[in-house]
Coordinates of C-alpha atoms in Angstrom, one line a residue:
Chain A
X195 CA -11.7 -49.2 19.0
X196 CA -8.1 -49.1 19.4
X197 CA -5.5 -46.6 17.9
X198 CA -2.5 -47.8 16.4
X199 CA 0.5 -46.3 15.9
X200 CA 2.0 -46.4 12.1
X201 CA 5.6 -44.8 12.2
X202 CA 5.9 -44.6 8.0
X203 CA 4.0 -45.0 5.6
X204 CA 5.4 -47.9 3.7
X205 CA 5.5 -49.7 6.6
X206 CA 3.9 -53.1 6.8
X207 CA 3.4 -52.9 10.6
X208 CA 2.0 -51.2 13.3
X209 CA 2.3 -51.1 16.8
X210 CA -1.2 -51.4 18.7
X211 CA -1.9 -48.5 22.2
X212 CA -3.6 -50.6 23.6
X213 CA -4.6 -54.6 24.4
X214 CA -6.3 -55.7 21.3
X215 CA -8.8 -59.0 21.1
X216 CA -10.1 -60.6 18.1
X217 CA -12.1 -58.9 15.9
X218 CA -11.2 -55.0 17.4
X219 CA -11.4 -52.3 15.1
X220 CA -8.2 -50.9 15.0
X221 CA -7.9 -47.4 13.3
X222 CA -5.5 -44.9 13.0
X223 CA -3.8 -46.4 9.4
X224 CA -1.5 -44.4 7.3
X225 CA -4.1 -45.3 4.4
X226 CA -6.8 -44.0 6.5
X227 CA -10.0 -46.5 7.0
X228 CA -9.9 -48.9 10.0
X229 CA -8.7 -52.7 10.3
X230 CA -10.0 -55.7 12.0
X231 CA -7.7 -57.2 14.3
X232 CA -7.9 -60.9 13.5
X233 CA -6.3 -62.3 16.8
X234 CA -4.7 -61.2 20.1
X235 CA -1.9 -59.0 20.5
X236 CA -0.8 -57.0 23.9
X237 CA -0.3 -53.5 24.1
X238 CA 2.2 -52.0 22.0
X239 CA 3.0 -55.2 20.1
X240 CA 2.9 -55.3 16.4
X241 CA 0.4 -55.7 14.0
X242 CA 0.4 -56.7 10.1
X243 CA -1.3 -53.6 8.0
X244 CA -1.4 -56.2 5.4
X245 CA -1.4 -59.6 4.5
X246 CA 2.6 -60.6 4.3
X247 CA 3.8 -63.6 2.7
X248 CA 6.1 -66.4 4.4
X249 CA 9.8 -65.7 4.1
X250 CA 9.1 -61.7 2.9
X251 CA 10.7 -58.6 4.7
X252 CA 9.3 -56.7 7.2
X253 CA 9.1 -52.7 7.7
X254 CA 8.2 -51.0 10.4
X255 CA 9.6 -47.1 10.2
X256 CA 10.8 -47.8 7.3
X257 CA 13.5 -50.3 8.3
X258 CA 13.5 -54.0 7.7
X259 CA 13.2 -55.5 11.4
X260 CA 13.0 -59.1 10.0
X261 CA 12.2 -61.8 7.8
X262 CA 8.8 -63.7 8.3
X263 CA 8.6 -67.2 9.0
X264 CA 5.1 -67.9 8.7
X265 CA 2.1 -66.4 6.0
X266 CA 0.5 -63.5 8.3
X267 CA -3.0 -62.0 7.9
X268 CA -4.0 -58.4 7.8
X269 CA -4.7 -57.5 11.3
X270 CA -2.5 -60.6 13.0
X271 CA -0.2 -60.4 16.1
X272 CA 3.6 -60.0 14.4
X273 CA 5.7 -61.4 16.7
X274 CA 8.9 -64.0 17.3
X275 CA 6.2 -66.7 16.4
X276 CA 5.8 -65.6 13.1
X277 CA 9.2 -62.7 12.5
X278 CA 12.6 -63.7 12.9
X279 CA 15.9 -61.6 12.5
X280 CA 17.9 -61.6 9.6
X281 CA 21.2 -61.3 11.3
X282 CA 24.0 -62.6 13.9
X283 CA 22.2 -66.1 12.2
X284 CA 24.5 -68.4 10.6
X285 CA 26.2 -70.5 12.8
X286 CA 23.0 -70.9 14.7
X287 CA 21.2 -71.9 11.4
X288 CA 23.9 -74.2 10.8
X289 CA 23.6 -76.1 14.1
X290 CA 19.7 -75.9 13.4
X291 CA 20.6 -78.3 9.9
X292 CA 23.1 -80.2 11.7
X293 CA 20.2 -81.9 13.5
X294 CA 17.9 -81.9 11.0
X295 CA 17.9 -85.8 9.6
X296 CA 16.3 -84.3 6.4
Chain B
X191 CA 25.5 -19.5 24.3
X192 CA 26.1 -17.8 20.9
X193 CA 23.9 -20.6 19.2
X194 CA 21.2 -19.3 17.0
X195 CA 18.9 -22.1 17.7
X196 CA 19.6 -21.0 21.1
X197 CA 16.4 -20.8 23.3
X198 CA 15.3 -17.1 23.8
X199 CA 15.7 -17.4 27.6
X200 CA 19.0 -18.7 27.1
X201 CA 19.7 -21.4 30.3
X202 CA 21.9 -20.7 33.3
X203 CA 23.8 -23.1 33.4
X204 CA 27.0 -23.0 36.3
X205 CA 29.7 -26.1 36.7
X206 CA 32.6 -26.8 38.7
X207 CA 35.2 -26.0 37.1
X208 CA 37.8 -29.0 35.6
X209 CA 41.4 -29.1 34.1
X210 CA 41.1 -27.8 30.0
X211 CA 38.2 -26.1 30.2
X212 CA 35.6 -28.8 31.1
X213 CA 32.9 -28.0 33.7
X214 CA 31.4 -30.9 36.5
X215 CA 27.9 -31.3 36.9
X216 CA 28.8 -32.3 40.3
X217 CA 32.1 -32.6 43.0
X218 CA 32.2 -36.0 44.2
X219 CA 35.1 -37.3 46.1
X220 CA 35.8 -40.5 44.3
X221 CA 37.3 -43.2 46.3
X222 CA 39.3 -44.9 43.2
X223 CA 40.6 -48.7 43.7
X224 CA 42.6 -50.3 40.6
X225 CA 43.0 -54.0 42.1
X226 CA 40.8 -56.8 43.4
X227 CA 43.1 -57.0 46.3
X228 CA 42.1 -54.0 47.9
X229 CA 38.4 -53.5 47.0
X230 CA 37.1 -54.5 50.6
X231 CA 39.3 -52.1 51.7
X232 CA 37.7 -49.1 48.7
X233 CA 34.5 -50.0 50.1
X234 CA 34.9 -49.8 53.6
X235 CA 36.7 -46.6 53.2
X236 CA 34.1 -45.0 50.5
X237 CA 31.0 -45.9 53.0
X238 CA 33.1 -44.3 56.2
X239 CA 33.8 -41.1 54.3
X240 CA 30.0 -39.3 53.9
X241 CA 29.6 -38.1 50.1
X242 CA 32.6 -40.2 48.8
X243 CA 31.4 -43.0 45.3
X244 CA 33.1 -45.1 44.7
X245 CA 34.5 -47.0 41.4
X246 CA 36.4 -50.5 40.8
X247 CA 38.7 -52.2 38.8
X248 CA 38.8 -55.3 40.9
X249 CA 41.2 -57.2 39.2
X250 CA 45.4 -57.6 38.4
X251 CA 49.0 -57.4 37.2
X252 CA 47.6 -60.4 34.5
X253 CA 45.3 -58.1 32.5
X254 CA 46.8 -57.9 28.9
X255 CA 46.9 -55.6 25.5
X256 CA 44.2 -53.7 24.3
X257 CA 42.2 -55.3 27.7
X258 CA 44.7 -53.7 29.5
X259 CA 44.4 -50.6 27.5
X260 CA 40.6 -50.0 28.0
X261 CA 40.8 -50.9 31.5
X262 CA 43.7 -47.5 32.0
X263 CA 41.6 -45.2 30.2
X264 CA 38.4 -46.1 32.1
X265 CA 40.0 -45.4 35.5
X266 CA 42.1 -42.4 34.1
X267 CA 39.1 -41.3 32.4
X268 CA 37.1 -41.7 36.1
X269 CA 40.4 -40.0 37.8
X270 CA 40.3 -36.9 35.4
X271 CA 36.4 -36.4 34.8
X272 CA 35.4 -33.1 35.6
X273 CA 33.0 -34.2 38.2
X274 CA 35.5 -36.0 40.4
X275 CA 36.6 -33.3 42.9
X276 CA 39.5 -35.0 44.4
X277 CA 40.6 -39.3 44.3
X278 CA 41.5 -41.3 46.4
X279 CA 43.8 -44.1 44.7
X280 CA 43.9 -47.3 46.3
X281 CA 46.0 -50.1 44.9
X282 CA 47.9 -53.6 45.5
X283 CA 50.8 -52.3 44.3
X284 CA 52.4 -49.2 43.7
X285 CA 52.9 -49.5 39.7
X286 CA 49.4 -49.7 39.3
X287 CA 48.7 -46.4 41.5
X288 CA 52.1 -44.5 39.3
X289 CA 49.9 -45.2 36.0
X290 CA 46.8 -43.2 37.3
X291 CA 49.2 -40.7 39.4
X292 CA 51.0 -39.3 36.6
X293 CA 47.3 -38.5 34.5
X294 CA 45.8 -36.7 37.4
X295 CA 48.8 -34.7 38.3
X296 CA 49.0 -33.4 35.4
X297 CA 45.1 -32.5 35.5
X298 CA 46.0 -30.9 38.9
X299 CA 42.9 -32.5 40.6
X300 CA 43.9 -33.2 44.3
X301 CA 44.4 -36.2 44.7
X302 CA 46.4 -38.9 47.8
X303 CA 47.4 -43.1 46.6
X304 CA 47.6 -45.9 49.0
X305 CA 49.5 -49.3 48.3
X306 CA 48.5 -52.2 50.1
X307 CA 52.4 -53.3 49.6
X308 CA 53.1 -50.1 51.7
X309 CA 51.1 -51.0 54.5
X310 CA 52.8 -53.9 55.3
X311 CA 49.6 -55.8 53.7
X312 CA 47.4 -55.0 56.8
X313 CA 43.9 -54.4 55.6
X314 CA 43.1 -52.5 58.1
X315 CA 45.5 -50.1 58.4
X316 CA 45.3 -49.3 55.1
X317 CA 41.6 -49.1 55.6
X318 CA 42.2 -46.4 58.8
X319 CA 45.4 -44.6 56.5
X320 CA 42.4 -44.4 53.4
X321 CA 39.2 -43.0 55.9
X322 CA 42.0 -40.0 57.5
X323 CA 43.2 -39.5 53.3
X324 CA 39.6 -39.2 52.1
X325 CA 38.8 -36.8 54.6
X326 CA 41.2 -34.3 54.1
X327 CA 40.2 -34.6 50.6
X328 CA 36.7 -34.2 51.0
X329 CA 37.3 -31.2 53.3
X330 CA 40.2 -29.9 50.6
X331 CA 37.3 -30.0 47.7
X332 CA 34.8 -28.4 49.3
X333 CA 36.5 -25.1 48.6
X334 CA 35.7 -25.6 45.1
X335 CA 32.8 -23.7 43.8
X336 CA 30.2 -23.1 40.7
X337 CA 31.2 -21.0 37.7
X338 CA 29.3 -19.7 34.5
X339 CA 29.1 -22.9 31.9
X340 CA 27.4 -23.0 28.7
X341 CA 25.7 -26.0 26.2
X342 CA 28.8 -26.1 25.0
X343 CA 30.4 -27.2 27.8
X344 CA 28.0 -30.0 28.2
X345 CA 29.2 -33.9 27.5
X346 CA 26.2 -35.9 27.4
X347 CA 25.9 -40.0 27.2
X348 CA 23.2 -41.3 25.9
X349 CA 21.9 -44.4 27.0
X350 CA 18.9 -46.9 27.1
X351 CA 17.9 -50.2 29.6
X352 CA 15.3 -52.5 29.5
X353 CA 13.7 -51.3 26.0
X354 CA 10.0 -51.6 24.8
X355 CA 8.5 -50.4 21.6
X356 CA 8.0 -47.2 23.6
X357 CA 11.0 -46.0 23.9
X358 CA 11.8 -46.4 20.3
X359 CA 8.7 -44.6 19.2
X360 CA 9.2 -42.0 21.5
X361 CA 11.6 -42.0 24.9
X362 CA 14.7 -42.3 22.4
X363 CA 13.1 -39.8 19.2
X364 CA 12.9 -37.0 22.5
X365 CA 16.5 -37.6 23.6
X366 CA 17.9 -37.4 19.8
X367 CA 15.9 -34.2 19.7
X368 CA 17.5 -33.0 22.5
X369 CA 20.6 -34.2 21.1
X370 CA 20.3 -32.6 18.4
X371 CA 19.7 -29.5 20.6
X372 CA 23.3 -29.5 22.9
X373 CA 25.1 -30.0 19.7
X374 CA 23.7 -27.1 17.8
X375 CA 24.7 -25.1 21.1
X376 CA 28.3 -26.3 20.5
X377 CA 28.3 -29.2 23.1
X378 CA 29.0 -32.9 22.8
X379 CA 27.1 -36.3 22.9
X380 CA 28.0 -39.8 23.1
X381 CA 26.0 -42.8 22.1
X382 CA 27.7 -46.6 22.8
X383 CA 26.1 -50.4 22.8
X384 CA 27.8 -51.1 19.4
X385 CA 25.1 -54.2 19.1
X386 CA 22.3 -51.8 19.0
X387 CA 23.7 -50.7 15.7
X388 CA 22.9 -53.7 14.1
X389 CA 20.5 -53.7 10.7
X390 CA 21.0 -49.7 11.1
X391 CA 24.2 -49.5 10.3
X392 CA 24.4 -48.6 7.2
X393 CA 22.0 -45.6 8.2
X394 CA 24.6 -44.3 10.7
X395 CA 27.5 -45.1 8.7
X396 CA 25.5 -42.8 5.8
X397 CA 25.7 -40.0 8.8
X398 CA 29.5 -40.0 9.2
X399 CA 31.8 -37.1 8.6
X400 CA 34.2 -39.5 6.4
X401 CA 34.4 -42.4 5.0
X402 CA 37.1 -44.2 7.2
X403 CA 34.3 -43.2 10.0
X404 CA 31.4 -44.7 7.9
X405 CA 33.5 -48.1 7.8
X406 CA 34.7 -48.0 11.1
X407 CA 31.1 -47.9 12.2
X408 CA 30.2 -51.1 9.8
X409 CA 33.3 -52.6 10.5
X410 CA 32.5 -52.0 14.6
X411 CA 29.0 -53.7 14.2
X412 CA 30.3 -56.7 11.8
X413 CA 33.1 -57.4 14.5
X414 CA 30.1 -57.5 17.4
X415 CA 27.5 -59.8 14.6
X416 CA 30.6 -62.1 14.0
X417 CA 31.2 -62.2 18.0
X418 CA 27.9 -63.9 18.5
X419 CA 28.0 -65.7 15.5
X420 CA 31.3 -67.3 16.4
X421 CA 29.8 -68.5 20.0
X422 CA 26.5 -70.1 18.4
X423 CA 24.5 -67.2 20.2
X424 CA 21.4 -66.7 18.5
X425 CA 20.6 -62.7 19.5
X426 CA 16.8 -63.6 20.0
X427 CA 16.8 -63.5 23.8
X428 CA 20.0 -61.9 24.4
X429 CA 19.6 -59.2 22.5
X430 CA 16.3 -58.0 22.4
X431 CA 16.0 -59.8 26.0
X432 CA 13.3 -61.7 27.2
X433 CA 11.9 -59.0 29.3
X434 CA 12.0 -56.7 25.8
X435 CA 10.6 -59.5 23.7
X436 CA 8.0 -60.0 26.4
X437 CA 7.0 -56.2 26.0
X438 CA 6.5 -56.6 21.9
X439 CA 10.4 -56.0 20.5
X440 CA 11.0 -58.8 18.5
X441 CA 14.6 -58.6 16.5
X442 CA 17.8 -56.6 17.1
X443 CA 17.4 -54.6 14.2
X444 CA 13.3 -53.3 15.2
X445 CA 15.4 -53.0 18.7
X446 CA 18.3 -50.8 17.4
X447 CA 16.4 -48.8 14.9
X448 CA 14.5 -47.5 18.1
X449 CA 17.4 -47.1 20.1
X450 CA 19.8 -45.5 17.6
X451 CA 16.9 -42.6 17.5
X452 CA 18.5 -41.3 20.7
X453 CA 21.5 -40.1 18.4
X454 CA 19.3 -37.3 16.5
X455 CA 20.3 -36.3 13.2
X456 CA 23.9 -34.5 13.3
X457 CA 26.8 -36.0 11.3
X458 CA 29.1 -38.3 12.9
X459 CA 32.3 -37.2 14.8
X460 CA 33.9 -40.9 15.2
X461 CA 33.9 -44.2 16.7
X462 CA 35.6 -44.1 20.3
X463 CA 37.1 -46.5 21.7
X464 CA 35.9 -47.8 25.3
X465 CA 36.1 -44.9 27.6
X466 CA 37.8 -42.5 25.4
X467 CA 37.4 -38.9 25.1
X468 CA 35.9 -37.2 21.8
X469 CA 38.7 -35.3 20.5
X470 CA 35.9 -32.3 19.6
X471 CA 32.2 -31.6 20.4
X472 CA 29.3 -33.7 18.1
X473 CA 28.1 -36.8 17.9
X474 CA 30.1 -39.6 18.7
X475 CA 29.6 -43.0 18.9
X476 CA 31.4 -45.6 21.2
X477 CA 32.0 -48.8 20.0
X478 CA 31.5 -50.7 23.6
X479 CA 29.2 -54.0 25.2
X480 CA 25.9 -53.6 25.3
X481 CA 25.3 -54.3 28.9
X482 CA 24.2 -50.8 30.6
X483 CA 26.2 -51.1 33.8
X484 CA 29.6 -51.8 31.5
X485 CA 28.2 -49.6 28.8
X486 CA 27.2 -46.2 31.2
X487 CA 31.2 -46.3 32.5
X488 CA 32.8 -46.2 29.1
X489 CA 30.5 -43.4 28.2
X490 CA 31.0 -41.9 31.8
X491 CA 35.0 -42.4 31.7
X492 CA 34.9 -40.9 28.2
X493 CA 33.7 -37.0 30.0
X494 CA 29.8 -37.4 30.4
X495 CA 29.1 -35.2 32.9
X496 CA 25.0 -35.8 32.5
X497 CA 23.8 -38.7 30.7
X498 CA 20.2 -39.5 29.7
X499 CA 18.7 -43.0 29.8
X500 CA 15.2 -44.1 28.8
X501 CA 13.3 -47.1 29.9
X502 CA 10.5 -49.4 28.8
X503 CA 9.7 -51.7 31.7
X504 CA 12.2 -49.7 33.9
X505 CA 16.1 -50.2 35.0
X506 CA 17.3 -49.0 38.4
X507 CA 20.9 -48.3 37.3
X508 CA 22.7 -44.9 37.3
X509 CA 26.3 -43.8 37.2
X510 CA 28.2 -43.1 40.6
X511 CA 29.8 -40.3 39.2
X512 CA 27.3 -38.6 37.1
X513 CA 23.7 -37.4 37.4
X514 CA 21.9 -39.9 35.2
X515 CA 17.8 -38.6 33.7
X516 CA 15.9 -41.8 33.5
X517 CA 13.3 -40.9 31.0
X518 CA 10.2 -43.3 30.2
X519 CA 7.3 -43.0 28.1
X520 CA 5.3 -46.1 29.4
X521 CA 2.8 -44.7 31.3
X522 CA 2.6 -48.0 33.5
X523 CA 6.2 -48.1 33.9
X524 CA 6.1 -44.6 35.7
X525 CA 3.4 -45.4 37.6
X526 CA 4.9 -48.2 38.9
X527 CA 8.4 -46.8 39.2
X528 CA 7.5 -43.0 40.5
X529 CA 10.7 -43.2 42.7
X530 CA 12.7 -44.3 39.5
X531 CA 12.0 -42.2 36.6
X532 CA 12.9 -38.6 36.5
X533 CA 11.2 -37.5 32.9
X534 CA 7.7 -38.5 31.8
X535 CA 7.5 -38.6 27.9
X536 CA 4.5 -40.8 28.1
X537 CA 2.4 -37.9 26.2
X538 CA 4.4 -38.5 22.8
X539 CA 2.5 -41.7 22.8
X540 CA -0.8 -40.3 22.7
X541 CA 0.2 -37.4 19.9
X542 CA 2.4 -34.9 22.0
X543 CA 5.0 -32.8 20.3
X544 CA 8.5 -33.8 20.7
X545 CA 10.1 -30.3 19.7
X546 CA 7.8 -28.8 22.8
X547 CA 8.9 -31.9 24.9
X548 CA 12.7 -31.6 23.9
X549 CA 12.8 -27.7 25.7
X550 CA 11.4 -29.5 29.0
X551 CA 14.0 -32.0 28.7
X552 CA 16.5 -30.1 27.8
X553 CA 15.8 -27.6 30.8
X554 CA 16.0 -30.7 32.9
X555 CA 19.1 -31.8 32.3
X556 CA 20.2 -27.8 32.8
X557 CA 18.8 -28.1 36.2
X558 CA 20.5 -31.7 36.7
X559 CA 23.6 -30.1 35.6
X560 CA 23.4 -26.9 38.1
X561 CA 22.7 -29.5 41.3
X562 CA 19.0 -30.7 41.0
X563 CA 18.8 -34.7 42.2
X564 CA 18.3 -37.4 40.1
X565 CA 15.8 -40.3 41.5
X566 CA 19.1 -43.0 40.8
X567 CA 21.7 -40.3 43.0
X568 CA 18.6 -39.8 46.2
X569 CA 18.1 -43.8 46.1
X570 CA 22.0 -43.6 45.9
X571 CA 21.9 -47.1 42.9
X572 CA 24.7 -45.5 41.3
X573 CA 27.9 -47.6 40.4
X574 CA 30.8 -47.9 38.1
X575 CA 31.7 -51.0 35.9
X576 CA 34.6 -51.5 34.1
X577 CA 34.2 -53.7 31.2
X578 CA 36.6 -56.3 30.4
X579 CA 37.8 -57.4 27.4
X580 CA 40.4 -60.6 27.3
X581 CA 41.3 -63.2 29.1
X582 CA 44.4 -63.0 32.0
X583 CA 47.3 -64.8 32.5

């Protein structure tokens, strides 16, 4: 059991006290009840309260932190693998289609 | 302290007293050198002089504009700042030393300037001519003594290094608190790192007294996004860094909304330029780099005479010239680092109260104020840096 620590309650993730493993219960929600944690994520990392959508916005105390760049499970590890930031990005993106043969 | 969310035991607070009414936190003898000619020569004065910092502009004639600009009002702001009991100017040439003269004259703070031109360019001379100047200052100084301060009369930078998620769930929530506390007492604090505005700025901008203020603060944070844009940086391990990513902060803007909780909840005064002063006591917000070493300085040269920085994984750096709280809330962290961080805030993770916290920190930086150590000024890491700004000819 491992508390997590949910900063608003529109907020579609958490940060987790403490190591989590697969299949943890994590409680502590802002909907009460408890989650399973469906993969690893270190200690005060994020998780997703929810299942989020590629390419949706993310909240965590009620400000949007990112953009996702992957479909994420309730319970998942939210992290530069799967959230990216929304700004300072354009030139960079550019670059990114410059090589792109596609 | 006339405040009625004044505590009931109302804090003694007692400061050395500066030119218009400010108050130092401390009297430091700062040995003061404004070219990269002569900084061997600072240093080997500072370290022969016991008590003397030191602080450094270490480079020349070729610095331009608004570069140049910043780069005067740091050292003035250094020269001038109440906790600098006396300077020691050291310089290439004598222009250079006539710009910082005239400022610290006028603030009446004793102070003696040395040219390397009129020493006949002999290191050491200049070096023996600095350790007899710095001396009489020190001993000159030492006369000066503590008088009855207030909150008011606090200026307080606020400042973070190496980030985690703690200290945006609670290291920086405690300091905005406390914030929030010196201001309703009448005093005066400064937040900077312009690029940890970034996805909150409209938040902020919605807390300025005036319009013109709301926009500068967009307009500040655009100019920064459009900085990195323009070089093809990609703020992912920049800014957050790899050691925050590491400990779970993923973008700037899950990064800034932590560390923008250090400014509290009280409108916004203006934006300041690099190390200038706040015209009246609030909240104020620097526009400056993000780096702490660079960023500490500005907020240092702008009047700070405490300033309070919280940690994630832990940063060893402190101001020279004044006492700087390093506050964590990562239990491992202070641990670890139990020579490092002077306030332990790790109880807000596991449900403590921040309004209960806030008093203890507040007391703390009281007692910081009056003459208790900091960890950074007993380990003696403190240093100045002086941004630049522009290329010189």
């Amino acid at each position: 059991m491992t508390d997590v620590l949910c900063l608003h309650p529109d907020d579609d993730v958490a940060n987790v006290l403490g190591p989590v493993r697969a299949g943890d219960v994590l409680r502590g929600l802002p909907a009460g009840g408890v989650l399973t944690a469906s993969g690893a994520a270190p200690r005060y990392h994020k998780i997703a309260l929810r299942p989020l959508a590629c390419g949706v916005p993310v909240r965590r105390n009620g400000i949007v932190i990112g953009v996702t760049t992957a479909a994420i499970a309730a319970g998942a590890h939210v992290h530069s693998h799967n959230l990216r930031s929304q700004r300072a990005r354009m030139r960079v993106q550019d670059r990114a289609q410059d090589k792109d043969p596609s | 302290m006339t405040s009625p969310n004044a505590p009931l035991n109302s804090p003694q607070m007692r400061g050395f007293v500066g030119a218009r009414g400010a108050f130092g936190s401390r009297n430091h003898l700062l040995v003061l050198n404004a070219t990269g000619l002569t900084e061997q020569i600072a240093r080997r004065v500072a370290m022969a002089v016991p008590g003397a910092v030191m602080a450094s502009f270490p480079y020349g004639m070729g610095v331009l504009g608004a570069d140049a600009e910043a780069a005067r009002r740091a050292l003035v702001g250094l020269a001038t700042h109440p906790n600098t009991g006396a300077v020691l100017l050291i310089s290439g040439d004598r222009s250079r030393l006539e710009d910082i003269a005239a400022p610290l004259a006028a603030n009446g703070t004793p102070f003696e300037a040395l040219a390397l031109d009129s020493a006949a360019h002999d290191a050491l001379h200049l070096s023996a001519l600095g350790i007899a100047a710095a001396a009489r200052l020190r001993r000159a100084m030492s006369r000066r003594d503590r008088r009855p301060a207030s909150l008011a009369s606090l200026v307080v930078a606020m400042e973070c290094g190496l980030s985690d998620p703690t200290s945006g769930i609670a290291a920086n929530p405690l300091i905005g608190a406390v914030a929030d506390r010196i201001i309703d007492a009448g005093g005066t604090v400064i937040l900077g790192e312009t690029l940890e505005w970034l996805g909150v700025e409209d938040h902020l901008a919605a807390r300025a007294r005036t319009p013109a203020i709301a926009q500068s603060i967009v307009d500040a944070v655009r100019r920064r996004e459009h900085l990195a844009v323009a070089n093809g940086i990609d703020l992912a391990g920049i800014n957050p860094n790899r050691r925050n990513i590491e400990e779970g902060l993923t973008t700037i803007e899950e990064k800034a909304s932590g560390s923008v909780a250090k400014s509290g909840t009280h409108p916004i005064e203006g934006v300041l330029a690099y190390g200038a002063p706040p015209t009246h006591p609030g909240l104020w917000l620097m526009d400056g780099p993000s780096y702490t070493p660079e960023s500490l300085t500005g907020l240092i040269a702008a009047g700070a005479q405490v300033a309070l920085f919280s940690t994630g994984s832990g940063n060893s750096y402190v101001s020279a010239l004044c006492p700087t709280i390093k506050i964590s809330a990562n239990a491992g962290t202070l641990r670890a680092l139990d020579t490092q961080i002077d306030f332990d805030a790790s109880a807000l993770m596991a449900a403590g109260s921040i309004a209960s916290m806030a008093e203890a920190l507040l007391a703390e930086v009281v007692a910081t104020f009056n003459g208790a150590l900091t960890w950074g000024e007993v380990t003696g890491e403190g240093n100045e840096v002086i941004s630049r700004f522009g290329e010189a000819l």
